[in-house]
Coordinates of C-alpha atoms and ligand atoms in Angstrom, one line a residue:
X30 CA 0.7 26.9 4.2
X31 CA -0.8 23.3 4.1
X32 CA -3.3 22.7 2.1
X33 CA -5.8 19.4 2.0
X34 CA -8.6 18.0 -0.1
X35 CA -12.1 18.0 1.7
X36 CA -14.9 16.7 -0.3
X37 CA -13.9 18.9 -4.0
X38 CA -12.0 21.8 -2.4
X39 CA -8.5 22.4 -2.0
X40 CA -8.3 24.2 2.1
X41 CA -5.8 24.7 4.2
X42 CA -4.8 21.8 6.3
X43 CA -6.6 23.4 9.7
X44 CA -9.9 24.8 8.1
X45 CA -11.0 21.0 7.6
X46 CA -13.0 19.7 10.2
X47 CA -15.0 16.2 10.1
X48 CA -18.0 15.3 11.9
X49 CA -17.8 13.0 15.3
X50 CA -20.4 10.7 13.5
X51 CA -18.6 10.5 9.9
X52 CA -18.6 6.6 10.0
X53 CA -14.8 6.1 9.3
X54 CA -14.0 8.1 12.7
X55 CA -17.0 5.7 14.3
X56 CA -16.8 2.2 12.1
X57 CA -13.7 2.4 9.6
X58 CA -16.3 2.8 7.3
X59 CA -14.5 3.8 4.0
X60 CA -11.7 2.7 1.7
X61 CA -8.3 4.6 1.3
X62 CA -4.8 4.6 -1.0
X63 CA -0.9 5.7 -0.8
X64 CA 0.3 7.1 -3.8
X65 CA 3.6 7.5 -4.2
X66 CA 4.9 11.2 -5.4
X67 CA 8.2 11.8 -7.8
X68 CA 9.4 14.2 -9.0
X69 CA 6.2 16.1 -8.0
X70 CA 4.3 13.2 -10.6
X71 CA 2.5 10.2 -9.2
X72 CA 3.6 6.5 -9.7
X73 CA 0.8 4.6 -10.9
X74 CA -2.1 6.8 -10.1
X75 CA -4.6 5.4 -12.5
X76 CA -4.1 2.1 -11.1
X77 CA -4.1 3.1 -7.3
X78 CA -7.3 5.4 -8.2
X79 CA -8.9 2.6 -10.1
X80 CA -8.3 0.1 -7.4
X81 CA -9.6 2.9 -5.0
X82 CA -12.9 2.5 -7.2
X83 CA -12.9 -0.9 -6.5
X84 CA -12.5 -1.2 -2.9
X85 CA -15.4 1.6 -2.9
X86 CA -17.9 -0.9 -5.0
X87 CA -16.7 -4.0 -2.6
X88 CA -18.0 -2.2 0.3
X89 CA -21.2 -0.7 -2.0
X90 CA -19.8 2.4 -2.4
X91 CA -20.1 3.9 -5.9
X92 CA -17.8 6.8 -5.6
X93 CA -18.9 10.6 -5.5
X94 CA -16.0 11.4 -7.8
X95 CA -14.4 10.2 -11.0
X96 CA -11.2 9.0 -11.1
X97 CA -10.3 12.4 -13.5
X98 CA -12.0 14.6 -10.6
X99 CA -9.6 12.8 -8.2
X100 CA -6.4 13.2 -10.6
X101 CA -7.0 16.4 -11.1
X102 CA -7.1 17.4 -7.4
X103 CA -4.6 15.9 -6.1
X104 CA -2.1 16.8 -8.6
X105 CA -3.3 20.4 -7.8
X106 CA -2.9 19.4 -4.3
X107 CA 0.9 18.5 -4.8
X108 CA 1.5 21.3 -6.7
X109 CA 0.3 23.6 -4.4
X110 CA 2.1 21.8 -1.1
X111 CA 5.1 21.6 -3.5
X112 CA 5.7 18.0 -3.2
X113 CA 8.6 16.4 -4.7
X114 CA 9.3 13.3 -3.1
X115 CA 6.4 11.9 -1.1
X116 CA 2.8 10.9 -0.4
X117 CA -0.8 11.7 -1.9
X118 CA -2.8 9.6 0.8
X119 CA -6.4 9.8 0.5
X120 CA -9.7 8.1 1.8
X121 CA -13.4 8.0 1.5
X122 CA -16.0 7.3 3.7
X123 CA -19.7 6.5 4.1
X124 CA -20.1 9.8 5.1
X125 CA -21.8 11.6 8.5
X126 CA -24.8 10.0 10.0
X127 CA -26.2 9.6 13.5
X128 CA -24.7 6.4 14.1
X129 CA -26.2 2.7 13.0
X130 CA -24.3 0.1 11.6
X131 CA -26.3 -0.2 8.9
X132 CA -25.5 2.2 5.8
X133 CA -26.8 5.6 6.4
X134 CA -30.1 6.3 4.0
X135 CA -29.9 7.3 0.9
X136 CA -28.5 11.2 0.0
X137 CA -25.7 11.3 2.7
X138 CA -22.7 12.3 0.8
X139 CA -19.5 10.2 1.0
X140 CA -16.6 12.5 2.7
X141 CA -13.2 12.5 0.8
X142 CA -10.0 13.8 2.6
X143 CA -6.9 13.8 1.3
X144 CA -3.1 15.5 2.3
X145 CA 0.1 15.1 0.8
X146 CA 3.3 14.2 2.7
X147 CA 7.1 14.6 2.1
X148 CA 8.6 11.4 2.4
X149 CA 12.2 10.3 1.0
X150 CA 12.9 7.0 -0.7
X151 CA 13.9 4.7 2.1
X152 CA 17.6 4.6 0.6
X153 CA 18.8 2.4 3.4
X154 CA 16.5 -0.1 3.6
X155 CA 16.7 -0.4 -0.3
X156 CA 19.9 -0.8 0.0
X157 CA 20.9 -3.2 3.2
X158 CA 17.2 -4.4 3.5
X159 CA 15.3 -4.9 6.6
X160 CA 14.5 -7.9 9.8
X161 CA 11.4 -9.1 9.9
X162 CA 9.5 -11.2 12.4
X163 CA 6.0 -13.7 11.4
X164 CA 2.6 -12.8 12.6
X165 CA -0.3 -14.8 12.8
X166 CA -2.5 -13.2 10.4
X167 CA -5.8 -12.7 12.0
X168 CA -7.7 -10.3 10.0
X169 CA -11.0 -10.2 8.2
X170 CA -11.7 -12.5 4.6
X171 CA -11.8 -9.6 2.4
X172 CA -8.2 -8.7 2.4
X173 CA -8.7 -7.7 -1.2
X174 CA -10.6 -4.5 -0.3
X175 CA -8.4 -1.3 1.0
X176 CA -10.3 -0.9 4.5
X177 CA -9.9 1.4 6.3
X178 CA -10.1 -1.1 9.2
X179 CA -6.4 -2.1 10.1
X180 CA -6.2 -3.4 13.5
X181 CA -5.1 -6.8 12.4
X182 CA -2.7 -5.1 10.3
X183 CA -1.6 -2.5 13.1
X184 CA -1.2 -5.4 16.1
X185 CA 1.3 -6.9 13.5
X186 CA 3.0 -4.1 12.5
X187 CA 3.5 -3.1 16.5
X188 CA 4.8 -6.2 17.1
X189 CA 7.2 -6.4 14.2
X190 CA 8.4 -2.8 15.5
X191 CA 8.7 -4.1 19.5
X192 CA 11.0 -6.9 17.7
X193 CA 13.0 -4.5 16.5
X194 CA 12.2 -5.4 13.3
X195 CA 10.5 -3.5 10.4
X196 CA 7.8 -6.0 8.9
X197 CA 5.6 -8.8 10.2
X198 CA 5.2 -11.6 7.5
X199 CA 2.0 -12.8 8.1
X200 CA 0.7 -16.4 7.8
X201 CA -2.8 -18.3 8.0
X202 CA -1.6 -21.7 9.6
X203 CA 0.9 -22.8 7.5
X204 CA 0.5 -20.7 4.5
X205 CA 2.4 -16.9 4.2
X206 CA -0.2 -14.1 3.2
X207 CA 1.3 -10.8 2.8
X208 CA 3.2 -8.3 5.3
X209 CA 1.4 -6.1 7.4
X210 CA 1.2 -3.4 5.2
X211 CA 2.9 -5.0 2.4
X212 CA 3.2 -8.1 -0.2
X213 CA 6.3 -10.6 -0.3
X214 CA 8.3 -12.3 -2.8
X215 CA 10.1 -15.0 -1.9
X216 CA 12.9 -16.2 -3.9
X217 CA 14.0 -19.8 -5.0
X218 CA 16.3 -21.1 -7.8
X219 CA 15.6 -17.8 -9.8
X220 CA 11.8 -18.3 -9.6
X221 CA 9.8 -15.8 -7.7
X222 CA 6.8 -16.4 -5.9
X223 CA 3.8 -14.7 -4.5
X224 CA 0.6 -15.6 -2.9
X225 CA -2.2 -15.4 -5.5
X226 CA -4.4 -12.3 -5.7
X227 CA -7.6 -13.3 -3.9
X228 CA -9.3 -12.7 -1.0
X229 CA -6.5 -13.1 1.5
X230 CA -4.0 -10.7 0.3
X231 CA -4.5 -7.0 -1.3
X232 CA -3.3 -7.2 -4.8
X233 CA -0.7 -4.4 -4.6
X234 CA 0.0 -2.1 -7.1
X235 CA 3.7 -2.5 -6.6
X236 CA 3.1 -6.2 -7.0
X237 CA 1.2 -6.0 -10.1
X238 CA 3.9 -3.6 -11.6
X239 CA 6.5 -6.0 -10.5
X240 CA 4.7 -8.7 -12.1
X241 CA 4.7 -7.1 -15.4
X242 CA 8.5 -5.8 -15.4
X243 CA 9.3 -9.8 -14.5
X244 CA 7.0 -10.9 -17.2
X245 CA 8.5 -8.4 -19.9
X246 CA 12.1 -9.3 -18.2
X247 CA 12.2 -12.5 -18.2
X248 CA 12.1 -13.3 -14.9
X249 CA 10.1 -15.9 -13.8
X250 CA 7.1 -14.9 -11.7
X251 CA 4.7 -17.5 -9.8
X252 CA 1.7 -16.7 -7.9
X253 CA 1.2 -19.4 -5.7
X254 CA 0.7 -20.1 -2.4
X255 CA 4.0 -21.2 -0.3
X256 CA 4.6 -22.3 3.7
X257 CA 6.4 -20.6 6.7
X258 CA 9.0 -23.2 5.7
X259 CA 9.5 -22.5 2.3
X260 CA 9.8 -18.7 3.6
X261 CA 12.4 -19.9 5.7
X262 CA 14.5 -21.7 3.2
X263 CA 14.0 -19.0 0.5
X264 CA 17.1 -17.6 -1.4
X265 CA 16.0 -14.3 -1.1
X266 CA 12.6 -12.4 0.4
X267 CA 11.6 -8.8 -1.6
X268 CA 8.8 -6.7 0.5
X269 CA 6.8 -4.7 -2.0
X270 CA 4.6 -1.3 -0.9
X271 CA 3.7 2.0 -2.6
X272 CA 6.6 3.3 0.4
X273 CA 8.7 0.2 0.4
X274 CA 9.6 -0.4 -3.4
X275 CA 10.9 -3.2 -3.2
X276 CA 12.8 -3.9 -0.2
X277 CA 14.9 -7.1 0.6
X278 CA 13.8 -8.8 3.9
X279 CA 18.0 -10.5 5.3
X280 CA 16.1 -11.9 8.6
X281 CA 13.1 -13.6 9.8
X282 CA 12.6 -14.3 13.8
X283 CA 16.1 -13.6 14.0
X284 CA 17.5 -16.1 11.4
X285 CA 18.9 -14.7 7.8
X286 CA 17.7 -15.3 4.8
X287 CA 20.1 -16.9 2.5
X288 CA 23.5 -15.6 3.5
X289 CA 21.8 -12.8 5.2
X290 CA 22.4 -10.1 2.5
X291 CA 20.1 -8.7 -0.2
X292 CA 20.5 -10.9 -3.1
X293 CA 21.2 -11.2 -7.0
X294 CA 17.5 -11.5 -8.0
X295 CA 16.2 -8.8 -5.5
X296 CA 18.7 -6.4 -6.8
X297 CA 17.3 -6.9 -10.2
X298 CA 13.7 -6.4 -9.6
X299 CA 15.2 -3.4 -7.3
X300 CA 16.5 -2.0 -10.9
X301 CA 13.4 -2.9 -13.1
X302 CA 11.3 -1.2 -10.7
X303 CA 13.4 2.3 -10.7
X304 CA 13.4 2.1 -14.3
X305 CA 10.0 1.6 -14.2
X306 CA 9.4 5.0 -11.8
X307 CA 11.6 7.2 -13.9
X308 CA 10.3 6.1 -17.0
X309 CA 7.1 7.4 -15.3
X310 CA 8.2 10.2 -13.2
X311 CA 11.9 11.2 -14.7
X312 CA 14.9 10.9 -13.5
X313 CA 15.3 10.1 -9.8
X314 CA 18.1 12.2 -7.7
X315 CA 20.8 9.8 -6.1
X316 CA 19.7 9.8 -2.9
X317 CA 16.3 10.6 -2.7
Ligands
PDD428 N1 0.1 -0.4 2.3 N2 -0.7 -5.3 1.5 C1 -1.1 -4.5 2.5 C2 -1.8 -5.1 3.7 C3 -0.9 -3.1 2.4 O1 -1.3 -2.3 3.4 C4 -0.2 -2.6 1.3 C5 0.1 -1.2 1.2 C6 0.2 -3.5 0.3 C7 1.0 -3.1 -0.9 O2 0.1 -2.4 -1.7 P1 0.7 -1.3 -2.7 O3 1.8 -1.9 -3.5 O4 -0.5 -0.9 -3.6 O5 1.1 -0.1 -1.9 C8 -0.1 -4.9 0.5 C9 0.1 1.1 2.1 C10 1.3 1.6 1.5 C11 -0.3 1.7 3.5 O6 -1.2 1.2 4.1 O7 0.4 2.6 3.9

């Protein structure tokens, strides 16, 4: 039996039914998270949950549920699906309402859904990394906020995946955003870099974390904005995602980066962050 959070209660997965005018179904009306599940404890859930907050206010959502409420059932929810490795994704929306772009009146309540997924580390692409092509990036101005409104993001990732490849880098003219569904690092003389946490990028969880372990490490961590060409003659390029980790990028549009195999600096961030997860979550089995 699978079992799934609508609204407060834990149901099985096929007794939830949503309305045909809940507004994310009609206008992507709602904000979402990935948490990632070890060891049947989630990585950074106070920060994904806080961020989920803040996504919610962006949009002028305050949410229906506290972020204790929210812990609570969804580490009942993984308990009770017996997750060990994999996925809490959740995501809330302005609720049911005949349809109207503008916000539904006052007293609708928001609907929260939320399922868990088994889902492995990605061993491989940890450990040989992954091609990647560049996209133009032609979403919204509010990047910042977890909308559930991906098509930019989706048209990249499809075209990164017709490639053959697994990411799209994105970039606004000249200047390299984030991945589809993901930040980057690039890598140069030791120093990495990352676009700045505003507007045009979401301010990843993984990338915050990373930022801390480099900080405490002492490896040197930039946020600053940086060109398709600087991508290009990077030493190395990490991906970062809740489901990524961090992964090393060894091609873009078909050239490799550096001598086309993950390098010395990605390996070490790879290593700070798995010390980071099973210093949350325990000890992490070999291979998954
Ligand atoms: N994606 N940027 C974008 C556009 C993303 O969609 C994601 C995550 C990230 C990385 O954020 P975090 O480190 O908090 O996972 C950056 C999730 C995993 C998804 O949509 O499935």
């Amino acid at each position: 039996m699978e079992y799934v959070v609508l609204n407060g209660e834990i149901i099985e997965r096929y007794q939830a039914k949503i309305d045909v005018e809940d507004r994310g179904y009609q206008f992507g009306d709602g904000v979402y998270e990935v948490i990632r599940v070890y060891n049947g404890i989630m990585f950074t859930g106070r920060e994904h949950l806080e961020r989920l907050v803040s996504s919610a206010e962006k949009i002028g959502m305050k949410l229906g549920w506290t972020i204790e409420e929210l812990e609570s059932l969804f580490n009942t929810l993984i308990k009770k699906n017996g997750i060990g490795t994999g996925i809490v994704y959740m995501q809330v929306t302005r609720g049911t309402s005949p349809r109207n772009h503008a916000f539904p009146p006052a007293g609708v309540s928001q609907t929260l859904v939320a399922y868990t997924r088994d889902m492995q580390r990605p061993m491989n692409n940890l450990a040989n990394g992954v091609k990647t092509i560049l996209a133009e990036d032609i979403r919204w101005l509010r990047c910042d906020i977890k909308s559930l409104n991906l098509l930019g993001n989706i048209l990249a990732k499809q075209k990164a995946a017709e490639a053959g490849c697994y990411e799209a880098f994105l970039h606004r003219g000249e200047t390299i955003t984030e991945g589809s569904s993901s930040n980057i690092f690039i890598i140069k003389d030791g120093t990495v870099y990352t676009h700045p946490a505003n507007n045009f990028i979401l301010n990843g969880i993984t990338r915050q974390t990373l930022e801390k372990l480099c900080k405490a490490n002492g490896v040197p961590f930039v946020e600053k904005e940086f060109t398709t060409a600087d991508l290009l003659a990077a030493d190395e390029i990490a991906i970062g995602s809740t489901t990524s980790e961090i992964t090393p990028a060894v091609e873009v549009d078909g050239q490799p980066v550096g001598n086309g195999e993950p390098g010395p600096v990605t390996r070490k961030l790879q290593t700070l962050f798995q010390q980071e997860i099973e210093r949350q979550c325990g000890t992490l089995a070999v291979n998954s």
